Coordinates of C-alpha atoms in Angstrom, one line a residue:
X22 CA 89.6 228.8 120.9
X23 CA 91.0 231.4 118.4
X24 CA 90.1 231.1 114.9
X25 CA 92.9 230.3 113.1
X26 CA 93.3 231.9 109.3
X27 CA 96.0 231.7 106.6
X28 CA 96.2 235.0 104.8
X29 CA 98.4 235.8 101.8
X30 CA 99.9 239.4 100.5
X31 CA 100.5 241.1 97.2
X32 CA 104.1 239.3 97.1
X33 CA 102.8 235.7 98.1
X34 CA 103.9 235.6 101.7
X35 CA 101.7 233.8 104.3
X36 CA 101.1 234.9 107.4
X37 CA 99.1 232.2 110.1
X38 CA 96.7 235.2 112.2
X39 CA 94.7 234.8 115.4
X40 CA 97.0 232.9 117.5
X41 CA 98.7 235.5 120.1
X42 CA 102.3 235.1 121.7
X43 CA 100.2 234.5 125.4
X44 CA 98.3 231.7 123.9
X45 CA 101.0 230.0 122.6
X46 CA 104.1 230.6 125.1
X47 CA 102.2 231.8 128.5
X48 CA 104.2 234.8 128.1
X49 CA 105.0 237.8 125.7
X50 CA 107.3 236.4 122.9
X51 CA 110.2 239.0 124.7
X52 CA 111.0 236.0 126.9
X53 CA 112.3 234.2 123.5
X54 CA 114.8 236.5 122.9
X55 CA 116.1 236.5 126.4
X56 CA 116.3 232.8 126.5
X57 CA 118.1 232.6 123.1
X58 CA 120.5 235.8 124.4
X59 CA 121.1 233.8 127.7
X60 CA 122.3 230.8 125.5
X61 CA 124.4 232.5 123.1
X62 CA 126.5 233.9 126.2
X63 CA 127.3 230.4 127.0
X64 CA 127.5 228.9 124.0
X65 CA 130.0 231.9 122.1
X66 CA 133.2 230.9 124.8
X67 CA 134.5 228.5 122.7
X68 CA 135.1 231.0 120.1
X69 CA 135.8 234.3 121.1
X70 CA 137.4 233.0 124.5
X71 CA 139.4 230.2 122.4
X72 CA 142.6 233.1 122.1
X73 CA 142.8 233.4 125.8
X74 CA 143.8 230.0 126.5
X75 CA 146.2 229.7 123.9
X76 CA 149.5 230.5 125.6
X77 CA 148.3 227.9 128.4
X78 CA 148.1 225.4 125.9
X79 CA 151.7 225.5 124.3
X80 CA 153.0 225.7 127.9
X81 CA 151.7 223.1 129.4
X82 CA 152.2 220.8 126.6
X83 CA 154.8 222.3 124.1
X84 CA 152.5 222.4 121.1
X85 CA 153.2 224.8 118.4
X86 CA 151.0 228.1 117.5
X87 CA 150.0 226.2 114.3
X88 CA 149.1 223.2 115.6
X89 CA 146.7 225.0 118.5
X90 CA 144.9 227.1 116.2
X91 CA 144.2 224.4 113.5
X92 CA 141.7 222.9 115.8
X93 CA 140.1 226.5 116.2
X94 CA 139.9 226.7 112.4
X95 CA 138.5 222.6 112.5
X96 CA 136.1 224.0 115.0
X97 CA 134.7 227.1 113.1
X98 CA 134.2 224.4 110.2
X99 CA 132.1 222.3 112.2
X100 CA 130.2 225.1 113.8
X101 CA 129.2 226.6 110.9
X102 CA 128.5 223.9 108.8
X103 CA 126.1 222.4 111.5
X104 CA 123.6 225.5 110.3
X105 CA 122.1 224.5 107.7
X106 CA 121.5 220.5 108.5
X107 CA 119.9 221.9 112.1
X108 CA 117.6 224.1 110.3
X109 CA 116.6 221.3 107.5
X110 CA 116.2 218.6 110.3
X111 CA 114.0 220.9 112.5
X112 CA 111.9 222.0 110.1
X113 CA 111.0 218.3 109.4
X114 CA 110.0 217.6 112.8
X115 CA 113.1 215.3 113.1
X116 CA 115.3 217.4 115.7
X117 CA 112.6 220.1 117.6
X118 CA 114.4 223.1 119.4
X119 CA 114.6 221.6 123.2
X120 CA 116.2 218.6 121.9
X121 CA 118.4 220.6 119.7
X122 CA 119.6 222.7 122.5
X123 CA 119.8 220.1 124.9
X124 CA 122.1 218.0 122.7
X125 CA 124.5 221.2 121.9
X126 CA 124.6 222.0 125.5
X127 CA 126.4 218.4 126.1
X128 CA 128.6 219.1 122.7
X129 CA 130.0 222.5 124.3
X130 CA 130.4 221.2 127.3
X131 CA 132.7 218.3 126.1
X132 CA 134.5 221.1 123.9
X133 CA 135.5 222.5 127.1
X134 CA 136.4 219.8 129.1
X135 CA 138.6 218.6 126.5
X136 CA 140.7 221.7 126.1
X137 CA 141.5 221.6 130.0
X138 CA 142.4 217.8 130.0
X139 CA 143.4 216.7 126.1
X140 CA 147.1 215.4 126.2
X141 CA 147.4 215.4 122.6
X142 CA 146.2 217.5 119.5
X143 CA 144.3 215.1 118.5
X144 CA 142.3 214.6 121.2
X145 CA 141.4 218.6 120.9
X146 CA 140.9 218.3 117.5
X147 CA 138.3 215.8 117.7
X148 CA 136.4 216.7 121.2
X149 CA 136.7 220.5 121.3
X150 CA 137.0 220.9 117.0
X151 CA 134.5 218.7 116.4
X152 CA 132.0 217.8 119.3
X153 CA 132.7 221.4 120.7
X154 CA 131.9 223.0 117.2
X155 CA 128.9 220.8 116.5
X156 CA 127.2 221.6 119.8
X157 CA 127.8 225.6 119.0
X158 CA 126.6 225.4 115.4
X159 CA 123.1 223.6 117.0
X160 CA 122.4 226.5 119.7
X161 CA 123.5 229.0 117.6
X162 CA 121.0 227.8 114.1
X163 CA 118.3 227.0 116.8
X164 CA 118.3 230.5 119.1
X165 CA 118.7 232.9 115.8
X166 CA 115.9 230.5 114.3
X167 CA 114.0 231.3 117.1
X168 CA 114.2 234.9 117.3
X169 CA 113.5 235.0 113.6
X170 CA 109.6 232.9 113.7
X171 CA 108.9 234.7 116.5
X172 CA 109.7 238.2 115.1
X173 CA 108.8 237.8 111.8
X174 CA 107.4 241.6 111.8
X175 CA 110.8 243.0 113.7
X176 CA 113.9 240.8 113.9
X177 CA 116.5 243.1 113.7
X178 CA 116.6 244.4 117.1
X179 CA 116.0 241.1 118.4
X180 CA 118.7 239.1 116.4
X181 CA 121.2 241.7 117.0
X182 CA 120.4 241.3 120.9
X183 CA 120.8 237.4 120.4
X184 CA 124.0 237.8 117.9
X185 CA 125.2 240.1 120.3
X186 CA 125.3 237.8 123.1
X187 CA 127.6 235.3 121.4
X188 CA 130.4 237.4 121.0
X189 CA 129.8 239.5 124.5
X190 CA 129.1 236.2 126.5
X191 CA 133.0 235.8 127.0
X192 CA 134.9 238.6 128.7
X193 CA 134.5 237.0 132.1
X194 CA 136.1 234.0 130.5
X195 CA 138.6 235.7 129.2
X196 CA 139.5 237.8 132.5
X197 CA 139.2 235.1 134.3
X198 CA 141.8 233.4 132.4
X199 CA 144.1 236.3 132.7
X200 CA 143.8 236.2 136.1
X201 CA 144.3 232.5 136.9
X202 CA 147.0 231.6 134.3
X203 CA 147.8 228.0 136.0
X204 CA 144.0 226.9 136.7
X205 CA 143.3 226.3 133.2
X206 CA 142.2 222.9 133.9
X207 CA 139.8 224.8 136.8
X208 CA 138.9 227.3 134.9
X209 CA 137.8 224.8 131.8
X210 CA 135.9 222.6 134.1
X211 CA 133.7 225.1 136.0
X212 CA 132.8 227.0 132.6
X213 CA 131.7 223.8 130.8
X214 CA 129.4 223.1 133.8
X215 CA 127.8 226.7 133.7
X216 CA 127.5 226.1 129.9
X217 CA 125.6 223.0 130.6
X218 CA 123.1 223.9 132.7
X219 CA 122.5 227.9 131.0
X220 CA 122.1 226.2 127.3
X221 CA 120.0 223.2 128.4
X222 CA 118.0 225.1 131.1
X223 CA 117.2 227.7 128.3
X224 CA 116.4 224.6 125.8
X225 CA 113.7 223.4 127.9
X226 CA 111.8 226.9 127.6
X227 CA 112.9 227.2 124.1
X228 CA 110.0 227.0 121.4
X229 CA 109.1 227.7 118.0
X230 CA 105.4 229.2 117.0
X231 CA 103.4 227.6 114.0
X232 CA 104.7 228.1 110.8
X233 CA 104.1 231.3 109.2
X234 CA 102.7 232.5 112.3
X235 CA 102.3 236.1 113.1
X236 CA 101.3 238.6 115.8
X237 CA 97.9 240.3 116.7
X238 CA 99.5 243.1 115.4
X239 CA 100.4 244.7 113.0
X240 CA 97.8 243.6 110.5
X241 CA 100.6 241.9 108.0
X242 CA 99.0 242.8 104.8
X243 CA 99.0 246.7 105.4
X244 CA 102.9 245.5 107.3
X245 CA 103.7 244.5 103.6
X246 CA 103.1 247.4 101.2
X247 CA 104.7 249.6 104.4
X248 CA 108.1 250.9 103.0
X249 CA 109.5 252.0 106.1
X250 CA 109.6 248.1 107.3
X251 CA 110.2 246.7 104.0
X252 CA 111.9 248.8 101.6
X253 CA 113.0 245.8 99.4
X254 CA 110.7 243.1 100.3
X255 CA 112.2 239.9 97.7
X256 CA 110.9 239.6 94.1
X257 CA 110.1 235.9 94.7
X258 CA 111.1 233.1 97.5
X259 CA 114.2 231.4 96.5
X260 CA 114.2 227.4 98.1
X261 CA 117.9 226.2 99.4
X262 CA 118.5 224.7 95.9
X263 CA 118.0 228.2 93.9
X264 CA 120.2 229.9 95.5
X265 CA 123.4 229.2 93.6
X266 CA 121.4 230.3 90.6
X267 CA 122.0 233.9 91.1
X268 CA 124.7 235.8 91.0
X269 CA 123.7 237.8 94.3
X270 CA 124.4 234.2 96.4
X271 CA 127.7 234.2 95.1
X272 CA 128.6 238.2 96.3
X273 CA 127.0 237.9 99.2
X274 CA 128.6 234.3 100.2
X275 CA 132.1 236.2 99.0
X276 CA 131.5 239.0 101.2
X277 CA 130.7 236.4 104.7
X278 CA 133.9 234.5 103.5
X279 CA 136.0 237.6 103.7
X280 CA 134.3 239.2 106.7
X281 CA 134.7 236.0 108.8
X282 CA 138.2 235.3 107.5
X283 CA 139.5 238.7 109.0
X284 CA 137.3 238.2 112.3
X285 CA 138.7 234.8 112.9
X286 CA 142.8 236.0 112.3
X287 CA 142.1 238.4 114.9
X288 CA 140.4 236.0 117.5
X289 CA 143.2 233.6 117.0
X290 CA 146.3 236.0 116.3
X291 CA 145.8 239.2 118.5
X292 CA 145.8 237.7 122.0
X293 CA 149.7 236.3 121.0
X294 CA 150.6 238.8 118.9
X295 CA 149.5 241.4 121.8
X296 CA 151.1 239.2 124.4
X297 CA 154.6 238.8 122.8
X298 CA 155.1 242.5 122.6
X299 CA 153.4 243.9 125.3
X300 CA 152.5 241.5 127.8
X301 CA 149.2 238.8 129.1
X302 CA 148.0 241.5 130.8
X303 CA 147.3 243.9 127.5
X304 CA 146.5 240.9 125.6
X305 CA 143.7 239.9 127.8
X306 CA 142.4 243.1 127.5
X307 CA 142.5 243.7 123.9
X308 CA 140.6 240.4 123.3
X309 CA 138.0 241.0 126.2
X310 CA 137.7 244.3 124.2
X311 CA 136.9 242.8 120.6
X312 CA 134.4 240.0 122.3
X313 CA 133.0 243.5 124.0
X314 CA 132.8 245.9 120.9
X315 CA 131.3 242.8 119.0
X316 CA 128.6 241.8 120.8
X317 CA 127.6 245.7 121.7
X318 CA 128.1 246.4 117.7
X319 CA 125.5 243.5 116.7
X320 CA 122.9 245.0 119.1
X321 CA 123.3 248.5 118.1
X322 CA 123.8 247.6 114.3
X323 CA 120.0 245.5 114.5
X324 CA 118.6 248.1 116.0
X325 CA 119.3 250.7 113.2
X326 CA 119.5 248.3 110.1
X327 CA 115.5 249.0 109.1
X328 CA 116.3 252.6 109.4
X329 CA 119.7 253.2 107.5
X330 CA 119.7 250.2 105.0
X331 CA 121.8 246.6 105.8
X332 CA 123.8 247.3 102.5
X333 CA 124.5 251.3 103.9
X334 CA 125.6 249.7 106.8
X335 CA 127.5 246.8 105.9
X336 CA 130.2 248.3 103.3
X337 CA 131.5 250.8 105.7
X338 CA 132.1 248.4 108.1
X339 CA 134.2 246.2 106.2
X340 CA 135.9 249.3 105.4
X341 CA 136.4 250.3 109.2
X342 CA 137.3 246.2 109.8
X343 CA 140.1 246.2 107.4
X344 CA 141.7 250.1 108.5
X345 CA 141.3 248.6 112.1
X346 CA 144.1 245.6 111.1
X347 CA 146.5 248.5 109.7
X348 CA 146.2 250.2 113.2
X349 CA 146.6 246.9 115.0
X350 CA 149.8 246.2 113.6
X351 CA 151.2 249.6 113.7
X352 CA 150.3 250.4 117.5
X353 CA 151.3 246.9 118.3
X354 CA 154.7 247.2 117.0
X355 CA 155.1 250.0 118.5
X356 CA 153.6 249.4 121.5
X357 CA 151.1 252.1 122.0
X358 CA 148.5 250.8 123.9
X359 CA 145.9 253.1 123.4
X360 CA 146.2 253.2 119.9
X361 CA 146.2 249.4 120.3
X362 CA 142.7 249.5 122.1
X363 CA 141.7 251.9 119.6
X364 CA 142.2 249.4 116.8
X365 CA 140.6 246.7 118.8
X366 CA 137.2 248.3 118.9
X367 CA 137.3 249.5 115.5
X368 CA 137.6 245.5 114.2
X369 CA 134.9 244.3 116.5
X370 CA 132.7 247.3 115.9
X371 CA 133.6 246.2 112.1
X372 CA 133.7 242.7 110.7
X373 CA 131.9 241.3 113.5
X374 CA 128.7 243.3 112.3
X375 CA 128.1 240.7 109.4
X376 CA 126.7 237.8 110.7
X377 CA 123.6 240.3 112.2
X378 CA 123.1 241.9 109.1
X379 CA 123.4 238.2 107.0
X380 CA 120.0 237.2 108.9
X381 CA 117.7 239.8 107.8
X382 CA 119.6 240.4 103.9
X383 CA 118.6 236.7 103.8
X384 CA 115.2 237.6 103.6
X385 CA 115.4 240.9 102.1
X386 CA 116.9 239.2 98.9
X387 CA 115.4 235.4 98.8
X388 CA 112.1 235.5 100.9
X389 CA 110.7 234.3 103.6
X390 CA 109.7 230.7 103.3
X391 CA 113.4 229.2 103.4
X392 CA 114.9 232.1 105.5
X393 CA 116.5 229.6 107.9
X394 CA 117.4 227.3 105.6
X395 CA 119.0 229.8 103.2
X396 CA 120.7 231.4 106.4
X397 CA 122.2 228.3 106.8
X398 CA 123.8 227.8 103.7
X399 CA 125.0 231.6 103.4
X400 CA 126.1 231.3 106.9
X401 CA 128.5 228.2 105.7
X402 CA 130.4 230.4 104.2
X403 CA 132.3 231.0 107.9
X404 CA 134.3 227.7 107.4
X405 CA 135.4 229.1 104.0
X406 CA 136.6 232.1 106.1
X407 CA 137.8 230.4 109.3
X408 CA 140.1 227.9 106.5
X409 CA 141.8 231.9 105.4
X410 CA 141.4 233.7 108.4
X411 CA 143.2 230.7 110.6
X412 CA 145.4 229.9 107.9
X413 CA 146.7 233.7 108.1
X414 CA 147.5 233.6 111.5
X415 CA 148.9 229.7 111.6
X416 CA 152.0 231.5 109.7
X417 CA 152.4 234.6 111.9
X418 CA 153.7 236.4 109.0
X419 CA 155.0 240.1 109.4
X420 CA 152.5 240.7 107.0
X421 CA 149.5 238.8 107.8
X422 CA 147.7 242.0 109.9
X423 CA 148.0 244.0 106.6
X424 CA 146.8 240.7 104.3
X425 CA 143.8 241.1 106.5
X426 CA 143.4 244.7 106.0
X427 CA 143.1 243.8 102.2
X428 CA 140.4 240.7 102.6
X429 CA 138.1 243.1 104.7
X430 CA 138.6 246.3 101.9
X431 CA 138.0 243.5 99.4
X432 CA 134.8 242.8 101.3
X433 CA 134.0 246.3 101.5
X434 CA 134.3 246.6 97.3
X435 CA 132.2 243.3 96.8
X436 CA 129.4 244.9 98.7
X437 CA 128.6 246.5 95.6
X438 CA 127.8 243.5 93.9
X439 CA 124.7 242.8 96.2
X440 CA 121.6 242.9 95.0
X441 CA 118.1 241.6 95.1
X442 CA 117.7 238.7 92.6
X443 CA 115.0 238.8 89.9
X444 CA 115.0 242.9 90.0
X445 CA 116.1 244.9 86.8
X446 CA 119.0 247.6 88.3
X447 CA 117.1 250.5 86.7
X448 CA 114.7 249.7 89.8
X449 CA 117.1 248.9 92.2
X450 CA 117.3 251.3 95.4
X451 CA 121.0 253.2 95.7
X452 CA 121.0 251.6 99.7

């Protein structure tokens, strides 16, 4: 048997040595991130496929724009509010990952089933809003969990990779949707049962390490005082509580509000706004487009967030986010597609960056011994956002693309509130 140690650096992190990723999995601790990707594929439909389905909807039943994406906004709500309890009961020993996962997997699965047989609002608001949101909130807190105790020494490329996946996971769903208009029912059905078996299959393999545990290498105490890892490791380790205490919490909670609010207009909005002027068949393609440049945006933005800074990155995307919404509306009134496209990209390649950069400025500005938990309680501040976002496009307002172009630039300026708690701004890094 190993011998197992506790060891402790200069800034009071522990780190659990001599247990490797073989001893404890079987296999390398790769295989994590490519059960948690697989999971987020399956789980993310209900979001970023959500605008697809819309127009089928208010046919087949005569429900109004309003009333269909209200349960999208419920949902966001419950999805991201389910975060933070997942995290706090799992830490506890009270809900472990396989049972976590295998519990969301039913919960998405009943989302979808509901949306291709509810009769009445209601009905959707409470199975897919509510169970359906639920069961996304639980895979999503327990794979990005995952990726982060397993990769303690790297997560960046690995959470971008799993972030990735949630947003990239639908464009077959939303093709196929396009291209069976009248089998939404079908279409539902069959997708609920491949979101079943991918998220619970993956559960079962799904585990966490010890706490605090860490790899054979690199030795974590030299990993520590190494700047090109950890240029601005946290000045102390904030608990849940704490964090409100700071001003930092607030500015960075302001900046996910905004950045969610203009990601979730465009997921509800552009799909019918694109399909009014221009037809289902450029619609479909815009929103397969900004699940596509999301998801490929996440992985390339965690690969390079160590190396360029998460606040470098993060304030020029919000910029690009909100521009995107100005070239949105234009081309789409004037229906240039390409431009359209064009737009499309820039948005996903923009405001859907945050949430990959949110895990790891967690850490970097409150520590590491209530990362998940304080991931959780940032990561709330989506339901703020999905209440805005929604809200915007529930009113289809001539000016609701351009009202989103403001929220993201308003993002982009409160970027320069960020930084890291406890440390006097004479000493503060410019990125």
């Amino acid at each position: 048997m190993p011998e197992v140690r506790e060891l402790r650096d200069v800034y009071g992190r522990r780190y659990r040595v001599g247990e490797t990723d073989l001893e404890l999995l079987g296999r390398p601790r790769a295989r994590i991130t490519w059960l948690a990707a697989a999971a987020m594929l399956a789980a993310g439909v209900q979001q970023y496929g959500f605008g697809a389905i819309v127009p089928a909807l208010s046919r087949a039943h005569g429900w109004t724009f309003g009333g269909i994406v209200l349960s999208f906004a419920l949902w966001a709500v419950c999805q991201a509010g389910a975060a933070f309890p997942a995290a706090w009961l799992r830490e506890r020993g009270v809900l472990p990952a396989p049972a976590a996962m295998a519990l969301g997997a039913v919960l998405c699965a009943a989302g979808l089933v509901t949306l291709g047989h509810a009769s009445t609002l209601l009905t959707v608001y409470l199975g897919y809003s509510v169970l359906g949101g639920l069961g996304t909130g639980l895979v999503y807190a327990t794979c990005v969990g995952a990726v982060l105790a397993w990769f303690p020494d790297h997560s960046g490329p690995s959470a971008g990779i799993v972030s990735g996946a949630f947003a990239g996971g639908s464009v077959p769903f939303v093709v196929l949707a396009a291209l069976l208009p009248d089998a939404r029912a079908a279409l539902l059905d069959g997708t609920a049962v491949v979101v079943l078996v991918v998220i619970a299959g993956c559960g079962a393999l799904l585990r966490y390490p010890p706490r605090h545990w860490w790899p054979s290498t690199p030795e974590p105490r030299a990993w520590a005082l190494d700047k090109t890892h950890n240029r601005r490791r946290a000045i102390r380790h904030y608990r849940p509580a704490e964090l409100f205490r700071c001003g930092t919490t607030l500015a960075l909670y302001l900046v996910v509000v905004l950045a969610a609010a203009v990601l979730l207009f465009d997921l509800a909005y552009l799909a019918t706004y694109v399909a009014g002027r221009s037809g289902p068949g450029l619609a479909a393609a815009a929103l397969a487009l900004l699940a596509a440049a999301t998801g490929s945006g996440r992985v390339l933005i965690g690969r390079f967030a160590d190396r360029l800074g998460r606040r470098r990155i993060l304030r020029p995307a919000l910029l690009a986010g909100g521009i995107a919404q100005f070239v949105l509306y234009y081309s789409g009134e004037h229906r240039h597609a390409v431009g359209l496209l064009l737009g499309v990209a820039l948005a996903g390649l923009g405001n859907g960056c945050c949430y990959t950069l949110l895990i790891d400025l967690v850490r970097e500005y409150f520590g590491e011994e209530s990362a998940l938990q304080n991931f959780g309680v940032l990561y709330s501040a989506k339901a703020v956002g999905a209440v805005v976002g929604v809200g915007l496009a529930a009113f289809a307002l001539v000016g609701a693309f351009a009202a989103a172009g403001i929220l993201s630039l308003a993002g982009a300026v409160a970027t320069g509130w960020l930084s890291q708690p406890g440390r006097p701004k004479s000493l503060l890094p410019t990125a």
